[in-house]
Amino acid sequence: MSSILRRIFKGEKVEKYEITIIGLDGAGKTTIVNRLLRSEFVPTTRTLGVNYRTVRYRQIEFNLVDLGGQEIYRNLLWHDSLVKASAIVFVLDSADIRIAEASEAFWDSIQKNENAPVLFIANKIDLAGARAFDLIVQDLDLARAQRSDRPVGLFRVSAKTGENFYDAFDWIADILAGIESTFKCKVRVVILIDLETHQIYTTKFTNIESFILDQLNTGISETVRELSKNPTGMEVITASDLQLVIVKNHPLVIGLIIGYSDSVVRSKLIAERLMKTASASIEIDQFDSRVLLKLMEKQWPLDIYKQIIRSEDNTK
Ligand SMILES: Nc1nc2c(ncn2[C@@H]2O[C@H](COP(=O)(O)OP(=O)(O)OP(=O)(O)O)[C@@H](O)[C@H]2O)c(=O)[nH]1
Ligand SMILES: [Mg+2]
């Protein structure tokens, strides 16, 4: 290494975090650790007890605690490691039929440490017998986990082929480095208006007080009235502890309710992507709140509160 490089690396601050990796036996935990260490697929044998490994990943040093997944280790070893973890990685073998057992292990474990961010990895998606991700989300009630205050990331991964693998670890690295707050944007409500067909679609991902919705609707009505003057652009209104973001691109107008500290730029990106999909690939007369919801879930699984209180279609 050149002396300059050495100086750069020396001067760079490396944060260290303890990452506890759990999941039923055979889920692929050690394979994941090996890929982090060696950037390739390495055959494993079952872990007897626990493996400790340290790996530098981007700006972070992960102290990995790779626990054996057999029942005896779940009972004996997991608890102590979970309570002191900076982050929890739960690995599921997507082709394993022991879904109920995995679900129980997942919920038991994450409740032992309510603060640690959770990276959920649905592994082995390269296998023909892998369950659909939607089913996994449903069976393990992962939407409920995502509604908690801590960050919960869901990723479909193959530790064998490397598919999505680095996305998952980028996510946890960003969360631990605090970058998440810069990009975070939890969308509470989406209202899409198509001025050509006079359709209004509203999808709520969480409960919102009606006066806030009224403010958004008023803001949108004004925007719509002035649309001929200003056909594109965006507005942001602060209401209570939320922000109302209105993005327009004639003939579509989208209103989003996001958190007070959420990134407005990110919400604009979300709105623009929705508009593009709405006008390009979907017959607008088939575009209802369910389609809107699907789009949101597919493209921004981390951005939304998935609890759907009510979903309604209004036709003017
Ligand atoms: N096809 C496929 N096989 C995988 C993948 N990840 C792991 N495996 C295989 O699954 C088996 C179990 O993997 P391990 O990493 O040892 O599982 P583990 O979770 O560490 O298991 P325990 O140590 O017993 O808790 C091995 O044969 C791996 O090669 C994957 O993404 N795709
Ligand atoms: Mg192992």
Short mmCIF file of C-alpha atoms and ligand atoms in Angstrom, two decimals, residues 23-32 41-48 66-70 91 123-127 157-161, ligand 1:
data_model
loop_
_atom_site.label_atom_id
_atom_site.label_comp_id
_atom_site.label_asym_id
_atom_site.label_seq_id
_atom_site.Cartn_x
_atom_site.Cartn_y
_atom_site.Cartn_z
CA GLY A 23 -32.10 -17.81 11.80
CA LEU A 24 -32.99 -21.49 11.81
CA ASP A 25 -30.26 -24.06 11.11
CA GLY A 26 -29.38 -24.25 7.45
CA ALA A 27 -30.80 -20.80 6.63
CA GLY A 28 -27.48 -19.67 5.20
CA LYS A 29 -26.02 -17.52 8.00
CA THR A 30 -22.45 -18.80 7.74
CA THR A 31 -22.64 -18.66 3.94
CA ILE A 32 -23.58 -14.99 4.26
CA PHE A 41 -19.70 -18.52 -2.27
CA VAL A 42 -17.92 -20.90 0.10
CA PRO A 43 -19.37 -24.29 1.16
CA THR A 44 -20.05 -24.56 4.90
CA THR A 45 -20.69 -27.07 7.62
CA ARG A 46 -23.24 -26.45 10.35
CA THR A 47 -22.16 -24.06 13.07
CA LEU A 48 -21.62 -25.67 16.43
CA ASP A 66 -22.77 -15.97 13.56
CA LEU A 67 -24.86 -18.16 15.82
CA GLY A 68 -25.73 -21.80 15.31
CA GLY A 69 -29.37 -22.11 14.35
CA GLN A 70 -30.16 -25.50 15.85
CA VAL A 91 -31.86 -15.10 7.82
CA ASN A 123 -32.20 -16.16 1.45
CA LYS A 124 -31.80 -18.83 -1.25
CA ILE A 125 -34.01 -17.12 -3.80
CA ASP A 126 -31.99 -18.94 -6.47
CA LEU A 127 -33.76 -22.19 -5.53
CA VAL A 157 -31.18 -12.48 -1.41
CA SER A 158 -29.12 -15.34 -2.71
CA ALA A 159 -25.94 -15.78 -0.71
CA LYS A 160 -24.97 -18.30 -3.34
CA THR A 161 -25.24 -16.14 -6.47
N1 LIG B 1 -28.98 -22.59 -3.13
C1 LIG B 1 -28.52 -21.90 -2.10
N2 LIG B 1 -27.95 -22.54 -1.07
C2 LIG B 1 -27.50 -21.81 -0.05
C3 LIG B 1 -27.60 -20.39 -0.02
N3 LIG B 1 -27.09 -19.96 1.15
C4 LIG B 1 -26.68 -21.05 1.81
N4 LIG B 1 -26.90 -22.17 1.10
C5 LIG B 1 -26.62 -23.55 1.49
O1 LIG B 1 -27.42 -23.87 2.62
C6 LIG B 1 -26.70 -24.78 3.48
C7 LIG B 1 -26.65 -24.21 4.88
O2 LIG B 1 -25.90 -23.01 4.88
P1 LIG B 1 -25.16 -22.44 6.17
O3 LIG B 1 -24.63 -21.10 5.82
O4 LIG B 1 -24.21 -23.41 6.72
O5 LIG B 1 -26.40 -22.32 7.16
P2 LIG B 1 -26.42 -21.76 8.65
O6 LIG B 1 -27.60 -20.84 8.72
O7 LIG B 1 -25.11 -21.18 9.00
O8 LIG B 1 -26.74 -23.07 9.48
P3 LIG B 1 -26.36 -23.39 11.02
O9 LIG B 1 -24.91 -23.04 11.19
O10 LIG B 1 -26.63 -24.83 11.23
O11 LIG B 1 -27.25 -22.54 11.86
C8 LIG B 1 -25.33 -24.93 2.85
O12 LIG B 1 -25.34 -26.12 2.09
C9 LIG B 1 -25.19 -23.75 1.95
O13 LIG B 1 -24.33 -23.96 0.86
C10 LIG B 1 -28.22 -19.74 -1.13
O14 LIG B 1 -28.40 -18.52 -1.22
N5 LIG B 1 -28.68 -20.55 -2.14
#
